[in-house]
Amino acid sequence: MKPTDISAPDYFHKVVDCQWACPAHTPVPEYIRLIAEGRYSDAYMINWQSNVFPGILGRTCDRPCEPACRRGRVEDNPVAICRLKRVAADFKDDITQRLPRPAAKNGKRIALVGGGPASLAVARDLAPLGYHCTVFDGDPKAGGMMRSQIPKFRLPDSVIDEETGYILNLGVEFKGGQRIDSLKQLLAENYDAIFVGSGAPRGRELDIPGRKEAAANIHIGIEWLANVSFGHVGKIGKRVIVLGGGNTAMDCCRTARRLGGENVKVIVRSGFEEMKASPWEKEDALHEDIPILNYMVPVAFKHVAGKLIGVTFQKVKAEYDDKGRRSLVPSGEPDETVPCDDVLVAVGQENAFPWIEADCGIEFDKWHMPKVDPKTFASTNPMVFFGGDAAFGPKNIIWAVAHGHDAALSIHKMISGEDINERPLPEVHVSSQKMGIHEWSYDNDISADKRFKVPHRDKVIALKDIRAEVELGYDVKLALGEAQRCLNCDVQTVFSTPLCIECDACVDICPMDCISFTENGEEDDLRQRLKAPSPHHDQALYVSGDLKTGRVMVKDEDVCLHCGLCAERCPTGAWDMQKYLIDMVHAGSTCQSKARSAA
């Protein structure tokens, strides 16, 4: 194997698994260390730069960072990264003076369709550069699906108001209650660019017998949640069935419990483990005494004279072919009719673009999704960009934010007359943490604590008030304990080949057996000859240049704890602990060209 090029921007970035997994590449260990130091405002601003909505995401993020957390490889539970983000938001000081000031306008106008996370992320990046950003939304207040589809017991309006307000106060014009009905008309208004962040606003229908006849008591989940959010719906029947196994279904069933549903059931066609809902969403529903019934496919809505009385289900089982592909087949058991007063259909969401005319230059694929470049977020009309659910279908808030950053960069480059396909490298900083022979500028002691549970409001009280936030968040003491569980994966063990005397002291002291001195070879062979064989090819091996004996040092990045013991033990300083910080490229940021080294 060739010596590892640690100057490549993505090498150490990939080693910081949580940040690598975050679509917005939030510097997770950096802000967690700041929380441990009580520097909540600093931690908040680091989040605000990358993920835009720390308080919102600290409550609602789908947490792609947590399954990647290195802590989860040595014990069952990763660091509570998401809930620590909320800590920064809950305990920060007034940060308004730290936000960008509204800039003098540069004469360029951007229209943003939809007031959700993708559009607001674009506006957040472009407004400080002088662009006049106008956000159009059919709802009276900004937030999009964050406001309309996430229940208030999970995400209070006050948090949405605060964090959308930070963006609108940058000089962004918000036109609430103004739905865009024609892209052609919008294009005729001579905007310099248009960004479409209109989400996936239509819930999928369930076209089975009885749907039309019993329509009065069959509701599309996301539309029903929006009606609840805006106060148009305030009650539901006592017996409620929720159809679907995603996060929207979990929000529907928990909301129904608070609006009078005494007997609420979630009924899903798949198995429990295969449900699309996040594990913690399912746990919250079960905690509120909502049963989840699996392997039942709805086949008919039962009604008497147009009044819904129940849903009939076919019972199925999973079968797998020789390639492991699953199919659901009838189990042979008799159909079962479950009585109910109301049904909430949450079986998926679809995009709807009836307002985009066929002659606007926007090409669509066979699923009626716009053809969007996944790197630049440009459509086939060079003036129109897409992001969030409108670009690639329903996902989650953090993905919409990441799309917004990339689209804003493309818009800025296009208007500046640059090639939008040229994406500058991020800026990388690597700095030694050495303060003494055996002392570092960060706490490298590995905490033995298990994950700390987030306090919840008493269930009886929570179920009586649809606006009472269920999760209460960590207090300062719990936040400190949880922050100490972070393994500081961004503080890298950096090796200097010329300084090594091959004494093997680092090998002896390493608690994870992740350092080996051995003959070089092909990767598959080398991975088997390490002190602890390394089967995970998606995790890198850190390989040194040739040492004096002809051997090489190989460190398995997969299991390294970044504890620093190798650097403390090394008699020659061949090992050093160096903090790696990557600044992702956003519109207007000072960034390096691809021709330059990023280290």
Short mmCIF file of C-alpha atoms in Angstrom, two decimals, residues 70-565:
data_model
loop_
_atom_site.label_atom_id
_atom_site.label_comp_id
_atom_site.label_asym_id
_atom_site.label_seq_id
_atom_site.Cartn_x
_atom_site.Cartn_y
_atom_site.Cartn_z
CA ARG A 70 -17.50 5.57 16.97
CA ARG A 71 -18.84 5.19 20.50
CA GLY A 72 -21.46 2.82 19.12
CA ARG A 73 -18.68 0.39 18.15
CA VAL A 74 -17.51 -0.14 21.69
CA GLU A 75 -20.91 -0.15 23.41
CA ASP A 76 -24.57 -0.31 22.42
CA ASN A 77 -25.42 3.38 22.35
CA PRO A 78 -23.72 6.23 20.47
CA VAL A 79 -23.25 9.71 21.88
CA ALA A 80 -26.56 11.63 21.97
CA ILE A 81 -25.27 14.03 19.32
CA CYS A 82 -28.69 15.33 18.33
CA ARG A 83 -29.86 16.11 21.85
CA LEU A 84 -26.55 17.82 22.64
CA LYS A 85 -27.25 20.12 19.71
CA ARG A 86 -30.43 21.12 21.52
CA VAL A 87 -28.36 21.85 24.63
CA ALA A 88 -26.43 24.49 22.69
CA ALA A 89 -29.73 26.04 21.62
CA ASP A 90 -31.38 25.85 25.05
CA PHE A 91 -28.52 27.38 27.04
CA LYS A 92 -27.02 29.88 24.60
CA ASP A 93 -26.99 33.60 25.32
CA ASP A 94 -28.48 36.17 22.94
CA ILE A 95 -26.53 35.50 19.74
CA THR A 96 -28.15 38.12 17.51
CA GLN A 97 -25.04 40.30 17.54
CA ARG A 98 -23.01 37.36 16.25
CA LEU A 99 -25.17 36.88 13.16
CA PRO A 100 -24.30 38.49 9.82
CA ARG A 101 -25.64 41.99 9.38
CA PRO A 102 -28.05 42.63 6.49
CA ALA A 103 -25.79 43.52 3.57
CA ALA A 104 -26.12 46.31 1.03
CA LYS A 105 -28.04 44.89 -1.92
CA ASN A 106 -25.97 43.91 -4.95
CA GLY A 107 -28.85 44.32 -7.40
CA LYS A 108 -29.41 40.59 -7.89
CA ARG A 109 -32.82 39.07 -7.06
CA ILE A 110 -33.50 35.48 -6.04
CA ALA A 111 -36.97 33.95 -5.81
CA LEU A 112 -37.41 31.03 -3.44
CA VAL A 113 -40.55 28.90 -3.76
CA GLY A 114 -41.49 27.42 -0.40
CA GLY A 115 -40.58 28.62 3.07
CA GLY A 116 -39.12 25.38 4.38
CA PRO A 117 -35.60 24.38 5.43
CA ALA A 118 -34.08 24.15 1.93
CA SER A 119 -35.23 27.61 0.81
CA LEU A 120 -34.31 29.19 4.13
CA ALA A 121 -30.83 27.65 3.97
CA VAL A 122 -30.35 29.18 0.51
CA ALA A 123 -31.53 32.57 1.78
CA ARG A 124 -29.26 32.30 4.84
CA ASP A 125 -26.21 31.84 2.57
CA LEU A 126 -27.09 34.41 -0.11
CA ALA A 127 -28.64 37.31 1.83
CA PRO A 128 -25.38 38.24 3.62
CA LEU A 129 -23.74 38.52 0.17
CA GLY A 130 -26.17 41.24 -0.87
CA TYR A 131 -28.71 39.19 -2.81
CA HIS A 132 -32.34 40.27 -2.48
CA CYS A 133 -34.01 36.98 -1.51
CA THR A 134 -37.80 36.73 -1.70
CA VAL A 135 -39.40 33.66 -0.14
CA PHE A 136 -42.92 32.72 -1.28
CA ASP A 137 -45.03 30.35 0.80
CA GLY A 138 -48.71 29.51 0.94
CA ASP A 139 -48.64 29.48 4.74
CA PRO A 140 -48.66 32.72 6.71
CA LYS A 141 -45.40 32.06 8.57
CA ALA A 142 -42.01 30.66 7.55
CA GLY A 143 -40.91 27.12 8.32
CA GLY A 144 -42.65 24.95 5.76
CA MET A 145 -42.99 21.34 6.87
CA MET A 146 -41.12 22.12 10.09
CA ARG A 147 -44.12 24.19 11.15
CA SER A 148 -46.96 22.34 9.45
CA GLN A 149 -46.09 18.65 9.78
CA ILE A 150 -44.12 18.28 13.02
CA PRO A 151 -46.39 18.28 16.08
CA LYS A 152 -45.96 21.05 18.63
CA PHE A 153 -45.32 18.53 21.40
CA ARG A 154 -42.10 17.71 19.53
CA LEU A 155 -41.24 21.15 18.16
CA PRO A 156 -42.73 24.29 19.77
CA ASP A 157 -43.61 27.27 17.58
CA SER A 158 -41.32 29.46 19.67
CA VAL A 159 -38.25 27.53 18.46
CA ILE A 160 -39.38 27.74 14.82
CA ASP A 161 -40.11 31.46 15.17
CA GLU A 162 -36.69 32.12 16.67
CA GLU A 163 -34.61 30.22 14.12
CA THR A 164 -36.55 31.23 11.02
CA GLY A 165 -36.43 34.78 12.38
CA TYR A 166 -32.63 34.74 12.44
CA ILE A 167 -32.73 34.17 8.66
CA LEU A 168 -35.54 36.56 7.78
CA ASN A 169 -33.80 39.30 9.77
CA LEU A 170 -30.84 39.11 7.39
CA GLY A 171 -32.88 41.22 5.00
CA VAL A 172 -34.88 38.36 3.48
CA GLU A 173 -38.33 39.27 2.15
CA PHE A 174 -40.98 36.75 3.17
CA LYS A 175 -44.30 36.72 1.31
CA GLY A 176 -46.51 34.45 3.40
CA GLY A 177 -49.92 33.40 2.18
CA GLN A 178 -48.73 33.83 -1.39
CA ARG A 179 -48.66 30.51 -3.21
CA ILE A 180 -46.87 30.30 -6.56
CA ASP A 181 -49.28 29.00 -9.20
CA SER A 182 -47.14 29.51 -12.32
CA LEU A 183 -43.41 29.09 -12.83
CA LYS A 184 -43.74 30.78 -16.22
CA GLN A 185 -45.13 33.87 -14.55
CA LEU A 186 -42.34 33.83 -11.96
CA LEU A 187 -39.71 33.53 -14.69
CA ALA A 188 -41.28 36.53 -16.43
CA GLU A 189 -40.56 38.67 -13.36
CA ASN A 190 -36.86 38.69 -14.29
CA TYR A 191 -35.36 37.14 -11.20
CA ASP A 192 -31.67 36.31 -11.58
CA ALA A 193 -32.31 32.79 -10.25
CA ILE A 194 -35.19 30.75 -8.88
CA PHE A 195 -34.88 28.09 -6.19
CA VAL A 196 -37.69 25.55 -5.77
CA GLY A 197 -37.91 24.20 -2.23
CA SER A 198 -41.61 23.40 -2.21
CA GLY A 199 -41.21 20.02 -0.51
CA ALA A 200 -43.31 16.92 -1.14
CA PRO A 201 -46.68 18.42 -0.26
CA ARG A 202 -49.03 15.64 -1.22
CA GLY A 203 -49.72 12.53 0.83
CA ARG A 204 -50.17 9.28 -1.05
CA GLU A 205 -53.68 7.98 -1.42
CA LEU A 206 -54.86 4.49 -0.60
CA ASP A 207 -57.26 3.47 -3.33
CA ILE A 208 -59.10 0.47 -1.93
CA PRO A 209 -62.83 -0.32 -1.78
CA GLY A 210 -64.80 2.02 0.46
CA ARG A 211 -62.38 4.95 0.16
CA LYS A 212 -64.85 7.28 -1.52
CA GLU A 213 -67.91 6.21 0.41
CA ALA A 214 -66.26 6.66 3.84
CA ALA A 215 -64.18 9.69 2.85
CA ALA A 216 -65.49 11.90 5.66
CA ASN A 217 -63.53 9.93 8.25
CA ILE A 218 -60.45 8.99 6.20
CA HIS A 219 -57.71 11.63 6.34
CA ILE A 220 -54.37 12.01 4.55
CA GLY A 221 -51.76 12.12 7.31
CA ILE A 222 -49.64 15.15 6.37
CA GLU A 223 -52.71 17.22 5.48
CA TRP A 224 -54.34 16.28 8.76
CA LEU A 225 -51.20 17.19 10.72
CA ALA A 226 -51.10 20.57 8.98
CA ASN A 227 -54.74 21.19 9.84
CA VAL A 228 -54.01 20.35 13.47
CA SER A 229 -50.93 22.59 13.44
CA PHE A 230 -52.87 25.60 12.18
CA GLY A 231 -55.83 25.02 14.49
CA HIS A 232 -58.33 23.84 11.86
CA VAL A 233 -58.74 20.42 13.50
CA GLY A 234 -59.09 19.97 17.25
CA LYS A 235 -60.60 16.52 17.80
CA ILE A 236 -60.80 13.00 16.42
CA GLY A 237 -62.81 9.85 17.09
CA LYS A 238 -62.09 7.59 20.03
CA ARG A 239 -61.03 4.63 17.86
CA VAL A 240 -58.31 5.57 15.38
CA ILE A 241 -56.27 3.50 12.93
CA VAL A 242 -53.06 4.94 11.49
CA LEU A 243 -51.92 3.25 8.30
CA GLY A 244 -48.19 3.46 7.59
CA GLY A 245 -44.86 2.79 9.26
CA GLY A 246 -42.86 6.00 8.81
CA ASN A 247 -42.18 8.98 11.04
CA THR A 248 -45.31 10.73 9.77
CA ALA A 249 -47.37 7.78 10.99
CA MET A 250 -45.75 8.09 14.42
CA ASP A 251 -46.59 11.80 14.53
CA CYS A 252 -50.17 11.04 13.48
CA CYS A 253 -50.80 8.41 16.13
CA ARG A 254 -49.29 10.48 18.94
CA THR A 255 -51.27 13.53 17.85
CA ALA A 256 -54.47 11.48 17.71
CA ARG A 257 -53.91 10.37 21.32
CA ARG A 258 -53.89 14.02 22.36
CA LEU A 259 -57.02 14.95 20.40
CA GLY A 260 -59.33 12.40 21.98
CA GLY A 261 -58.18 9.10 20.51
CA GLU A 262 -58.53 6.60 23.33
CA ASN A 263 -57.87 3.48 21.25
CA VAL A 264 -55.21 4.36 18.67
CA LYS A 265 -53.45 1.67 16.65
CA VAL A 266 -50.70 1.82 14.05
CA ILE A 267 -51.10 -0.92 11.45
CA VAL A 268 -48.24 -1.66 9.06
CA ARG A 269 -47.77 -3.99 6.09
CA SER A 270 -44.11 -4.68 6.93
CA GLY A 271 -42.38 -6.15 9.96
CA PHE A 272 -41.54 -3.98 12.99
CA GLU A 273 -37.82 -3.85 12.25
CA GLU A 274 -38.43 -2.94 8.61
CA MET A 275 -40.60 0.08 9.38
CA LYS A 276 -39.19 3.34 8.04
CA ALA A 277 -39.83 5.18 11.30
CA SER A 278 -36.77 5.94 13.38
CA PRO A 279 -36.30 3.57 16.34
CA TRP A 280 -36.82 6.39 18.87
CA GLU A 281 -40.04 7.45 17.11
CA LYS A 282 -41.42 3.94 17.50
CA GLU A 283 -40.30 3.87 21.13
CA ASP A 284 -42.12 7.13 21.85
CA ALA A 285 -45.34 5.78 20.32
CA LEU A 286 -45.15 2.55 22.30
CA HIS A 287 -44.42 4.54 25.47
CA GLU A 288 -47.70 6.37 24.94
CA ASP A 289 -49.56 3.05 24.86
CA ILE A 290 -50.03 2.94 21.09
CA PRO A 291 -49.77 -0.64 19.78
CA ILE A 292 -48.07 -1.28 16.44
CA LEU A 293 -49.52 -4.20 14.49
CA ASN A 294 -47.37 -5.64 11.71
CA TYR A 295 -47.79 -7.73 8.55
CA MET A 296 -51.34 -6.53 7.89
CA VAL A 297 -52.29 -5.08 4.49
CA PRO A 298 -55.47 -2.95 4.24
CA VAL A 299 -57.85 -4.30 1.60
CA ALA A 300 -61.12 -2.41 2.27
CA PHE A 301 -62.65 0.38 4.28
CA LYS A 302 -65.85 -0.90 5.87
CA HIS A 303 -68.79 1.49 6.11
CA VAL A 304 -72.51 1.58 6.73
CA ALA A 305 -74.42 4.22 4.77
CA GLY A 306 -71.21 6.18 4.28
CA LYS A 307 -70.19 6.00 7.94
CA LEU A 308 -66.77 4.39 8.50
CA ILE A 309 -66.94 1.44 10.90
CA GLY A 310 -63.60 -0.33 10.34
CA VAL A 311 -60.81 -1.47 8.07
CA THR A 312 -60.37 -5.00 6.74
CA PHE A 313 -56.82 -6.34 6.59
CA GLN A 314 -55.20 -9.27 4.85
CA LYS A 315 -52.57 -10.96 6.98
CA VAL A 316 -49.26 -11.51 5.22
CA LYS A 317 -45.83 -12.94 5.92
CA ALA A 318 -42.37 -12.20 4.56
CA GLU A 319 -40.66 -14.59 2.18
CA TYR A 320 -37.16 -14.18 0.78
CA ASP A 321 -35.73 -15.42 -2.50
CA ASP A 322 -32.21 -16.80 -2.98
CA LYS A 323 -30.88 -13.24 -3.38
CA GLY A 324 -32.37 -12.10 -0.08
CA ARG A 325 -35.11 -10.01 -1.67
CA ARG A 326 -38.25 -9.82 0.40
CA SER A 327 -41.81 -10.20 -0.80
CA LEU A 328 -45.02 -10.21 1.21
CA VAL A 329 -47.33 -13.13 0.57
CA PRO A 330 -50.68 -14.13 2.14
CA SER A 331 -50.19 -16.00 5.38
CA GLY A 332 -53.30 -18.11 4.88
CA GLU A 333 -54.97 -16.69 7.98
CA PRO A 334 -58.49 -15.24 7.60
CA ASP A 335 -58.86 -11.49 6.97
CA GLU A 336 -59.38 -9.35 10.06
CA THR A 337 -61.62 -6.28 10.35
CA VAL A 338 -60.47 -3.75 12.94
CA PRO A 339 -63.24 -1.37 14.08
CA CYS A 340 -62.55 2.36 14.05
CA ASP A 341 -64.07 5.82 13.87
CA ASP A 342 -61.30 7.53 11.89
CA VAL A 343 -58.37 6.49 9.71
CA LEU A 344 -55.18 8.47 9.14
CA VAL A 345 -53.39 7.44 5.95
CA ALA A 346 -49.61 7.93 6.24
CA VAL A 347 -48.29 5.59 3.56
CA GLY A 348 -45.89 8.03 1.91
CA GLN A 349 -45.59 11.44 0.30
CA GLU A 350 -45.42 12.56 -3.31
CA ASN A 351 -44.20 15.61 -5.14
CA ALA A 352 -46.70 17.78 -6.94
CA PHE A 353 -45.69 20.31 -9.56
CA PRO A 354 -48.96 21.34 -11.27
CA TRP A 355 -47.69 24.92 -11.25
CA ILE A 356 -44.68 24.15 -13.49
CA GLU A 357 -45.78 24.51 -17.10
CA ALA A 358 -44.52 22.08 -19.74
CA ASP A 359 -42.84 24.84 -21.78
CA CYS A 360 -40.69 26.27 -18.95
CA GLY A 361 -37.61 24.26 -19.88
CA ILE A 362 -37.93 21.94 -16.88
CA GLU A 363 -37.59 18.29 -17.87
CA PHE A 364 -39.18 15.60 -15.71
CA ASP A 365 -38.42 11.90 -15.41
CA LYS A 366 -40.91 9.04 -15.63
CA TRP A 367 -41.86 9.54 -11.96
CA HIS A 368 -42.64 13.20 -12.69
CA MET A 369 -39.64 14.34 -10.69
CA PRO A 370 -37.56 17.20 -12.10
CA LYS A 371 -34.23 16.21 -13.61
CA VAL A 372 -31.82 17.73 -11.12
CA ASP A 373 -28.03 17.54 -11.07
CA PRO A 374 -27.17 15.93 -7.70
CA LYS A 375 -23.99 18.00 -7.40
CA THR A 376 -25.14 21.47 -8.47
CA PHE A 377 -28.93 21.11 -7.92
CA ALA A 378 -29.49 22.78 -11.28
CA SER A 379 -32.48 21.78 -13.38
CA THR A 380 -32.59 21.66 -17.15
CA ASN A 381 -33.51 25.34 -17.07
CA PRO A 382 -30.22 27.05 -16.10
CA MET A 383 -32.07 29.70 -14.10
CA VAL A 384 -33.98 27.24 -11.90
CA PHE A 385 -32.56 25.14 -9.05
CA PHE A 386 -34.26 22.58 -6.83
CA GLY A 387 -33.51 21.30 -3.32
CA GLY A 388 -34.95 19.40 -0.39
CA ASP A 389 -37.87 17.05 -0.96
CA ALA A 390 -38.73 18.89 -4.19
CA ALA A 391 -35.45 17.72 -5.73
CA PHE A 392 -35.21 14.03 -4.89
CA GLY A 393 -38.31 13.13 -2.90
CA PRO A 394 -39.07 13.00 0.83
CA LYS A 395 -36.14 12.74 3.20
CA ASN A 396 -35.56 14.97 6.24
CA ILE A 397 -34.60 18.45 7.38
CA ILE A 398 -30.83 18.00 7.53
CA TRP A 399 -30.72 16.78 3.93
CA ALA A 400 -32.78 19.81 2.85
CA VAL A 401 -30.27 22.10 4.59
CA ALA A 402 -27.35 20.42 2.82
CA HIS A 403 -29.13 20.83 -0.52
CA GLY A 404 -29.67 24.50 0.28
CA HIS A 405 -25.96 25.10 0.87
CA ASP A 406 -24.98 23.44 -2.40
CA ALA A 407 -27.70 25.19 -4.39
CA ALA A 408 -26.73 28.57 -2.93
CA LEU A 409 -23.13 27.99 -4.00
CA SER A 410 -24.32 27.15 -7.52
CA ILE A 411 -26.55 30.24 -7.71
CA HIS A 412 -23.72 32.48 -6.49
CA LYS A 413 -21.26 31.03 -9.01
CA MET A 414 -23.76 31.24 -11.88
CA ILE A 415 -24.58 34.88 -11.22
CA SER A 416 -20.86 35.62 -10.79
CA GLY A 417 -20.23 34.17 -14.25
CA GLU A 418 -18.38 31.10 -12.96
CA ASP A 419 -18.77 27.43 -13.86
CA ILE A 420 -21.18 25.92 -11.35
CA ASN A 421 -19.62 22.49 -11.90
CA GLU A 422 -16.31 23.67 -10.44
CA ARG A 423 -16.76 22.98 -6.72
CA PRO A 424 -13.91 24.41 -4.63
CA LEU A 425 -12.23 22.26 -2.01
CA PRO A 426 -13.12 22.88 1.63
CA GLU A 427 -10.71 24.67 3.91
CA VAL A 428 -8.85 22.41 6.31
CA HIS A 429 -7.04 23.29 9.55
CA VAL A 430 -4.81 20.83 11.41
CA SER A 431 -3.29 21.96 14.70
CA SER A 432 -1.29 20.13 17.35
CA GLN A 433 -2.95 19.76 20.73
CA LYS A 434 0.36 19.31 22.57
CA MET A 435 0.73 21.39 25.75
CA GLY A 436 3.39 19.32 27.46
CA ILE A 437 5.02 15.90 27.33
CA HIS A 438 1.92 14.21 28.71
CA GLU A 439 -0.68 16.97 28.46
CA TRP A 440 -3.16 17.90 25.74
CA SER A 441 -5.41 20.90 25.24
CA TYR A 442 -8.47 18.63 25.26
CA ASP A 443 -9.79 16.06 27.73
CA ASN A 444 -8.72 12.68 26.35
CA ASP A 445 -9.93 10.60 29.29
CA ILE A 446 -12.40 8.00 28.02
CA SER A 447 -15.67 8.19 29.98
CA ALA A 448 -17.14 4.88 31.10
CA ASP A 449 -20.66 6.32 31.37
CA LYS A 450 -23.51 4.84 29.40
CA ARG A 451 -25.75 7.12 27.36
CA PHE A 452 -27.73 9.50 29.56
CA LYS A 453 -31.51 9.39 29.14
CA VAL A 454 -33.24 12.60 28.07
CA PRO A 455 -35.89 13.57 30.67
CA HIS A 456 -39.51 13.41 29.48
CA ARG A 457 -42.64 15.14 30.71
CA ASP A 458 -44.95 12.91 32.72
CA LYS A 459 -47.03 10.89 30.26
CA VAL A 460 -50.39 11.68 31.86
CA ILE A 461 -49.69 15.41 31.68
CA ALA A 462 -48.21 15.24 28.19
CA LEU A 463 -51.22 13.46 26.71
CA LYS A 464 -53.58 16.16 27.97
CA ASP A 465 -51.90 19.05 26.14
CA ILE A 466 -51.02 18.84 22.46
CA ARG A 467 -48.61 21.76 22.81
CA ALA A 468 -46.77 20.51 25.89
CA GLU A 469 -43.27 19.53 24.76
CA VAL A 470 -42.66 15.89 25.66
CA GLU A 471 -38.85 15.87 25.70
CA LEU A 472 -37.53 18.30 28.29
CA GLY A 473 -33.91 18.20 27.13
CA TYR A 474 -30.72 17.72 29.13
CA ASP A 475 -29.95 20.02 32.02
CA VAL A 476 -26.39 21.31 32.43
CA LYS A 477 -25.24 18.36 34.55
CA LEU A 478 -26.63 15.70 32.21
CA ALA A 479 -25.27 17.58 29.18
CA LEU A 480 -21.78 17.58 30.67
CA GLY A 481 -21.95 13.85 31.36
CA GLU A 482 -23.14 13.07 27.85
CA ALA A 483 -20.59 15.41 26.25
CA GLN A 484 -17.80 13.56 28.08
CA ARG A 485 -18.79 10.37 26.24
CA CYS A 486 -17.54 11.85 22.95
CA LEU A 487 -14.27 10.25 21.84
CA ASN A 488 -12.92 13.41 20.15
CA CYS A 489 -12.65 11.68 16.80
CA ASP A 490 -11.54 14.92 15.14
CA VAL A 491 -8.33 14.94 17.19
CA GLN A 492 -6.21 12.73 14.99
CA THR A 493 -3.21 10.55 15.76
CA VAL A 494 -0.65 11.87 13.28
CA PHE A 495 2.51 9.84 12.63
CA SER A 496 5.94 11.12 11.54
CA THR A 497 7.96 8.41 9.81
CA PRO A 498 11.44 10.06 10.22
CA LEU A 499 11.03 10.33 14.02
CA CYS A 500 10.06 6.72 14.62
CA ILE A 501 12.70 4.40 16.16
CA GLU A 502 10.40 1.35 15.99
CA CYS A 503 10.49 0.71 19.71
CA ASP A 504 6.89 -0.60 19.62
CA ALA A 505 5.97 1.37 22.74
CA CYS A 506 2.82 2.64 20.98
CA VAL A 507 1.87 -0.93 20.09
CA ASP A 508 2.23 -2.03 23.70
CA ILE A 509 0.14 0.77 25.18
CA CYS A 510 -2.65 0.92 22.59
CA PRO A 511 -5.87 -0.28 24.32
CA MET A 512 -7.48 -1.25 21.02
CA ASP A 513 -4.59 -3.09 19.31
CA CYS A 514 -5.06 -0.80 16.33
CA ILE A 515 -1.33 -0.11 15.68
CA SER A 516 0.88 -2.63 13.90
CA PHE A 517 4.45 -2.58 12.51
CA THR A 518 4.69 -5.05 9.67
CA GLU A 519 5.88 -5.70 6.15
CA ASN A 520 3.93 -3.79 3.51
CA GLY A 521 1.72 -5.62 1.03
CA GLU A 522 -1.53 -5.56 -0.90
CA GLU A 523 -4.43 -4.22 1.16
CA ASP A 524 -6.39 -7.45 1.51
CA ASP A 525 -3.27 -9.27 2.68
CA LEU A 526 -2.15 -6.44 4.95
CA ARG A 527 -5.51 -6.22 6.68
CA GLN A 528 -5.20 -9.86 7.72
CA ARG A 529 -1.67 -9.44 9.15
CA LEU A 530 -2.46 -6.62 11.56
CA LYS A 531 -2.34 -7.17 15.31
CA ALA A 532 -6.14 -7.09 15.16
CA PRO A 533 -7.28 -8.09 11.65
CA SER A 534 -9.32 -5.36 9.96
CA PRO A 535 -12.24 -6.65 7.85
CA HIS A 536 -14.00 -3.32 7.26
CA HIS A 537 -12.78 -1.97 3.93
CA ASP A 538 -14.99 1.12 4.22
CA GLN A 539 -12.71 2.27 7.06
CA ALA A 540 -9.25 3.43 6.09
CA LEU A 541 -5.84 2.12 7.10
CA TYR A 542 -3.32 4.82 7.99
CA VAL A 543 -0.07 3.58 6.38
CA SER A 544 3.32 5.24 6.95
CA GLY A 545 6.25 5.50 4.58
CA ASP A 546 9.02 2.89 4.77
CA LEU A 547 10.74 2.78 8.15
CA LYS A 548 14.44 2.00 8.71
CA THR A 549 13.78 -1.73 8.99
CA GLY A 550 11.74 -1.73 5.78
CA ARG A 551 8.52 -2.22 7.71
CA VAL A 552 5.59 0.23 7.78
CA MET A 553 3.35 1.47 10.57
CA VAL A 554 -0.31 0.64 9.97
CA LYS A 555 -3.10 2.06 12.12
CA ASP A 556 -6.67 0.84 11.74
CA GLU A 557 -8.84 3.96 11.80
CA ASP A 558 -11.91 1.85 12.44
CA VAL A 559 -11.14 1.04 16.08
CA CYS A 560 -8.81 3.87 17.17
CA LEU A 561 -10.23 5.70 20.20
CA HIS A 562 -8.13 8.87 19.70
CA CYS A 563 -7.13 8.52 23.33
CA GLY A 564 -3.61 9.87 22.76
CA LEU A 565 -1.84 7.16 24.75
#
